[in-house]
Each structure stands twice: as C-alpha cells, then as structure tokens.
Amino acid sequence: MAGTDTSLPITLAPGPAIILCEPQLGENIGTAARAMANFGLWDMRLVRPRDGWPNEKAVAAASRADHVLERVRVFETLEEAIADLKLVYATTARSRDMQKEVLGPEEASINMAQRINAGQGAGLLFGRERWGLLNDEVALSDAIVTLPVEPAFASLNIAQAVLLMAYEWRRHGGPGKDLPFGDGLDEAAPRNELVGLFEHLEGVLDQTGFFTTPDKRPSMVNNLRTALTRGRFTSQEIRTLRGVISSIDRRHERPNPNRQKPATDKPITD
Amino acid sequence: MAGTDTSLPITLAPGPAIILCEPQLGENIGTAARAMANFGLWDMRLVRPRDGWPNEKAVAAASRADHVLERVRVFETLEEAIADLKLVYATTARSRDMQKEVLGPEEASINMAQRINAGQGAGLLFGRERWGLLNDEVALSDAIVTLPVEPAFASLNIAQAVLLMAYEWRRHGGPGKDLPFGDGLDEAAPRNELVGLFEHLEGVLDQTGFFTTPDKRPSMVNNLRTALTRGRFTSQEIRTLRGVISSIDRRHERPNPNRQKPATDKPITD
C-alpha cells in the first residue's frame, strides 16, 4: 500500500519501547522497524542481536524507517534494556506454566496508555525467531500478552507481532482510530432534485409503456424510487442520470454518430 | 512467536476472500498466506501474479501454511476473481478522488461478518507492491478500507496489510477476541491464610525491632499489609513466603551449608 505523505514531519510521540531479545535476522529487525513507524512508534531496543549492530539487511528491510533505526539502542542484558521502564509486557504465543496474568493486545494497550500518559515508561518484549522468549525473560515482565490467533497456526513472524501491537497501541494509546484520510463524499442532493429525477424517469416510462397496467404503476414506482434512493446521489450525479434518461429517450429522434451497426438494435416498438 | 499446536486440526470456517492484484514477489504471497492462516483465513485469489503460479518463494515464505497455498486460485482478470462475491472492499493507503465510502478495518470487518453470516461471499482487494490498486480496480469495490496509520509513514507491506485485516476479521467476524490460552492463574488463597502470613511476619518483626516505636506500629503494619495484599497470593505462594520469613528469621540458629564465606556477612545485630 503506497500512500506515505513525505511532506509531513515525523513526530516522536510518547509510546512503548519495542524490545527484541536476541533477534537473529537483520531483515526482521528492519521490517519490525517499518511496522513501528507505520503506527508511530520509534523506541527500538535490541538485546544481543546475533549479527551485531548496525546491520545492512535491517536497513534494506526497513523501507526508510530511518528515524527508528537511527535511535536503536543495543544492550548486553534484558535487565539493562528495561531498566528505566515501569511496565513491561512479554509477548508470547505459548502458554507458560507461570502465575502471570495473560492479556490481549487491546487490553495491554489500554494499560500501557494509562502508564505512558502518566509519564511512566512502558515496553513490550519480543522473543527470538526460533523459540521466542525464555521463561526467565518472561519472569521479568508484569504480564503476558498474546494474540487471538488460530491455535492450529499460531506462530507469527516477529515483525508481524510488532505490527499488531503497534496497531493496537495507536488505536488505544496514540492518535486513536483516526484514518489518514476521509471519504470526502459530496453531500447528497436535496430531496427535490431526487424527486425531479423520479418524475423525469417516470414520465418517460409512461411514454414507453413500461407500466403495463395502471393499477401496477404505484407499486412499480415505489420499487424504482426505493432502489434509486439508496444510492444517496449527489446533485452532479442526478444531473448525469437525467442526461442518461434523456439521451436514451431521444435516441430515435436523431441519428447517433457513434452507433456502428444500427441493424442489430432491437426494433423500437412504441 | 512459536506456539502452534500441531495436534489441532485446521478448520476452514467461512471468511472473506483475500484477492491480491498482480502481486510481484512470491515472498509476499507466502507471508500473506501465513498471515491469513494465523487468523483463520484460507481463500486466497491471485490476479495475474507476475512470476506465475505455483511459486517456490511463496512456499518458502509461507511457513507451512499449506492449507492456504493448496487452495490458491489464479485469475486472468479481477472481474473473474470477484465474480461470486457480493461485498468487495478495496484496501488502499491513498485517498482517491472517488465518490466512495471509506471505512476502518474494524467497521469493514463488522460489515463483512454480517454478509458472510448471511451466507454471502465477501472479499478484500490488495494492490501490487509498487503502486497499490489502480483506480479502475477500486471502482469495482463497494467501499475503500484504510488503516489508522501514521500519515508520514503510511506504506505497509502487503502481507502486513493482510495480517491486520485478518486480525480484525477474526475479532469481529470469526471466533472473536478469544486468546489461544488463558492465564490459568491459581485462585487467591483464602483470607485467613493471608492473615496468617501477616501475623507470622509481624510477630517476627516484633522480635527484630523493626517497629521502632509502639505508636508507629499500627500504620507500619497497615502499609505492609496493603503492599502484601496487592499480589493476590495463592496458597502455595503464601507457604513459600512463610518459608522465606522463617528461613531468614532462623538463620542465626543453625549453620547454613550453602554459605561459603560467612566472614563477609553483615554482623547480626539482634
């Protein structure tokens, strides 16, 4: 999905830190950075990335999320990486035999928003590609966050897990559910214009013999009006539709230069 | 995030079709298939995939989402790909100059669920990597769906856009917000056990001189009890904590075989 407005400045609003524990592939660090940027996060922390830092492959995969990559901090231990945080959630797709609360992404985001709005740091832990977080890493967290996945196919790529958490963060802790653009639909035409369309159409149909018997006319008219009302036409669209009706209505009155094979037309019966 | 329970069967519940228009990279088809599988979708349709079908790179990237890949259908035109559907939404990150409704993913999922629960087919269109959907493809849809992204960094990878839509589908049209596992927290201990812990601790502290003056004791006790109540301890945890208290309390009564360097211990002052 293209659509970035590069004229807009990147803002670094308060949000949770994203902490990747021993990430193995630079590509995943990069795509996670991109996912963070999509939903306005920027504080990425790496604990012992396997291939060191900086990482060329991360840069290539980040699709210009430079404002995230430039701020990445690398730590030797998870304890150091979360030292300044007051709320830490561990993401995992596996049930742990631990006396720890389990939250969904929405609930977790609401909780994080409360802390962050009060000026307290919060963060989300993500585990290594192959086996996720270790139990002693989960033990350092306040609660477990997991996703409402299909249990028979529960394994998410790290960047995708980061994306979903960033998405929920934005909806509940960030700017909310605001979409980047609205529909800009023009207003529906005033009702008299719609009635003008109806009467125009019905008048033409009276001429063409559309209404087979006078007693069926009222219900047929109602059905037509119902269908045509549902579209919430604009004034412009009503003008266009009336042009369409007029054009069809008058086609036998004048030669149409665009018509190539008039012989194949249905005979005009009225 | 590991965690797939491979003993569970894959179910093919009714859900929206995911239609990729002219996808360029096999990797993206594969990761989109994986994202669908994570949230229980399985009906993938491809319109003119650049590198043909089947595609080795898609298989490699799909992380064994075989039940999705096996069912992929390839079409020559978008019109054919959506022929059986009664509700079609176009995903895009760009505002179009079109008289079309714009929905968020949640609202779109709720609408799709209504149709699908009534036995009608619904589908979501996703555009090509470089420039998304063409306007004439968007024109074939009932409405536009877009995501509440950061406008200054709005471009999502296709698989990530598919993931978010599949996630919202599952929450609103599928099994809901059910998490794959609960916290299984043991029940909090009955209150008499908690009071037993308090009295044990306070009795020990009376001996150690913790309560500096008798008039301060009640408020100090209250503060301790408040802090210790917040943890909602289980019976097992209370037994453990009482063991901890006893162990510390009695450490000067018996030699500790684990202690290597008793000389460095603080002197016992009580």
XYZ file of C-alpha atoms in Angstrom, chain A residues 1-6 8-11 31-35 37-40 62-67 91-96 98-107 126-132 144-161 163-164 167-168 170-172 175-187 234 237, chain B residues 1-6 8-11 31-35 37-40 62-67 91-96 98-107 126-132 144-161 163-164 167-168 170-172 175-187 234 237:
176
model
C 0.000 0.000 0.000
C 1.661 3.180 -1.153
C 0.437 6.435 0.329
C 3.100 7.984 2.546
C 2.882 11.753 2.576
C 6.569 12.667 2.660
C 4.581 15.564 6.722
C 7.087 15.659 9.582
C 7.714 12.520 11.623
C 6.693 13.107 15.242
C 10.607 -4.991 8.999
C 9.822 -4.570 12.698
C 11.193 -1.011 12.489
C 8.971 -0.340 9.488
C 5.939 -1.734 11.337
C 6.961 3.550 12.008
C 3.614 2.703 10.378
C 1.888 3.245 13.689
C 4.054 5.974 15.150
C 13.153 -1.026 6.904
C 11.854 0.855 3.831
C 13.304 4.165 5.020
C 12.157 3.971 8.630
C 15.378 5.825 9.351
C 14.010 7.720 12.311
C 4.599 -11.230 24.076
C 4.324 -14.945 23.554
C 2.204 -17.397 21.584
C 2.875 -20.176 24.064
C 1.195 -20.760 27.382
C 3.744 -20.725 30.194
C 3.678 -19.277 35.310
C 1.454 -17.420 37.709
C 1.208 -14.461 35.376
C -1.736 -12.575 34.042
C -2.476 -13.043 30.294
C -3.803 -10.069 28.312
C -4.954 -9.493 24.749
C -3.366 -6.706 22.677
C -6.231 -4.294 23.198
C -6.281 -4.593 26.979
C 9.553 -9.925 21.723
C 11.480 -13.178 21.599
C 13.914 -14.716 19.150
C 12.663 -16.132 15.846
C 13.158 -19.791 16.682
C 11.882 -20.176 20.185
C 10.517 -16.885 21.421
C 1.967 -11.890 29.248
C 0.409 -10.527 26.063
C -0.809 -12.924 23.432
C -2.849 -12.583 20.251
C -6.256 -14.053 19.366
C -4.703 -16.375 16.784
C -5.833 -19.643 15.267
C -4.404 -22.152 17.767
C -3.575 -24.602 14.972
C -1.436 -21.956 13.224
C -0.260 -19.646 15.966
C 3.281 -18.742 15.000
C 3.708 -15.145 13.861
C 6.767 -13.587 12.337
C 8.311 -11.075 14.798
C 7.652 -8.080 12.573
C 4.024 -9.091 12.280
C 3.665 -9.430 16.036
C 2.873 -4.621 13.773
C -0.244 -5.828 15.567
C -1.589 -1.022 15.600
C -3.421 -1.603 18.871
C -2.106 3.551 18.087
C -5.800 2.818 18.444
C -5.840 2.923 22.223
C -3.997 9.128 17.985
C -6.863 6.659 18.107
C -8.768 5.167 15.234
C -8.413 8.246 13.039
C -7.878 7.246 9.446
C -5.285 9.153 7.421
C -7.937 10.360 5.005
C -11.709 10.559 4.949
C -14.113 9.708 2.190
C -14.785 13.302 1.207
C -18.130 12.192 -0.157
C -20.068 15.086 -1.599
C -23.356 15.758 0.102
C -25.199 13.944 -5.373
C -24.929 12.516 -10.256
C 6.433 -16.286 18.426
C 6.416 -20.070 18.461
C 3.342 -21.770 19.860
C 1.466 -23.603 17.119
C -0.347 -26.629 18.453
C 0.157 -29.063 15.590
C -5.143 -29.331 16.395
C -6.949 -29.678 13.064
C -7.096 -26.722 10.687
C -10.697 -25.642 10.176
C 3.900 -14.225 4.004
C 0.360 -13.079 3.197
C -0.728 -16.739 3.212
C 0.923 -17.193 6.599
C -0.820 -14.093 7.937
C -3.537 -18.759 8.402
C -2.656 -17.027 11.680
C -6.159 -15.670 11.877
C -8.096 -18.494 10.261
C 4.559 -19.327 3.978
C 5.957 -21.252 6.972
C 3.826 -24.319 6.233
C 0.522 -22.518 5.596
C -0.053 -25.335 3.111
C -3.807 -25.372 3.575
C -7.662 -1.650 0.659
C -5.584 1.420 -0.010
C -3.375 3.828 1.868
C -4.036 6.607 -0.610
C -7.024 8.870 -0.810
C -8.760 8.514 -4.180
C -13.792 8.906 -5.905
C -17.283 9.063 -4.502
C -16.707 6.019 -2.342
C -17.202 5.386 1.335
C -14.006 4.985 3.419
C -14.027 2.505 6.308
C -11.571 1.460 9.004
C -10.646 -2.207 9.391
C -12.953 -2.750 12.350
C -16.045 -1.336 10.669
C -4.948 -5.721 -2.128
C -2.838 -3.935 -4.716
C 0.601 -4.507 -6.172
C 3.713 -3.763 -4.125
C 4.803 -0.680 -6.030
C 1.678 1.283 -6.594
C -1.243 -0.450 -4.961
C -12.461 1.670 0.460
C -10.787 0.283 3.571
C -7.780 2.042 5.004
C -5.755 1.726 8.209
C -5.240 4.252 11.024
C -1.564 4.666 10.115
C 0.923 7.434 10.723
C 0.351 9.661 7.671
C 4.061 10.466 7.438
C 4.889 6.732 7.176
C 1.819 5.123 5.709
C 3.168 2.450 3.387
C 2.572 -1.091 4.627
C 3.976 -4.265 3.164
C 1.148 -6.304 1.557
C 1.487 -9.186 3.992
C 1.235 -6.774 6.889
C -1.900 -5.180 5.475
C -2.385 -9.514 8.590
C -4.182 -6.535 10.091
C -6.762 -9.923 12.699
C -9.754 -7.603 12.666
C -11.101 -12.751 13.468
C -12.046 -10.341 16.225
C -15.313 -9.258 14.654
C -14.066 -16.576 16.846
C -13.801 -13.151 18.439
C -11.179 -11.914 20.823
C -10.628 -15.315 22.425
C -6.977 -15.827 23.187
C -5.431 -19.215 22.431
C -4.662 -19.745 26.090
C -5.701 -18.190 29.351
C -3.622 -17.256 32.324
C -4.647 -20.284 34.373
C -3.870 -18.258 37.445
C -4.479 -20.291 40.572
C -7.084 -18.844 42.874
C -2.020 -18.213 46.117
C 2.877 -18.664 47.401
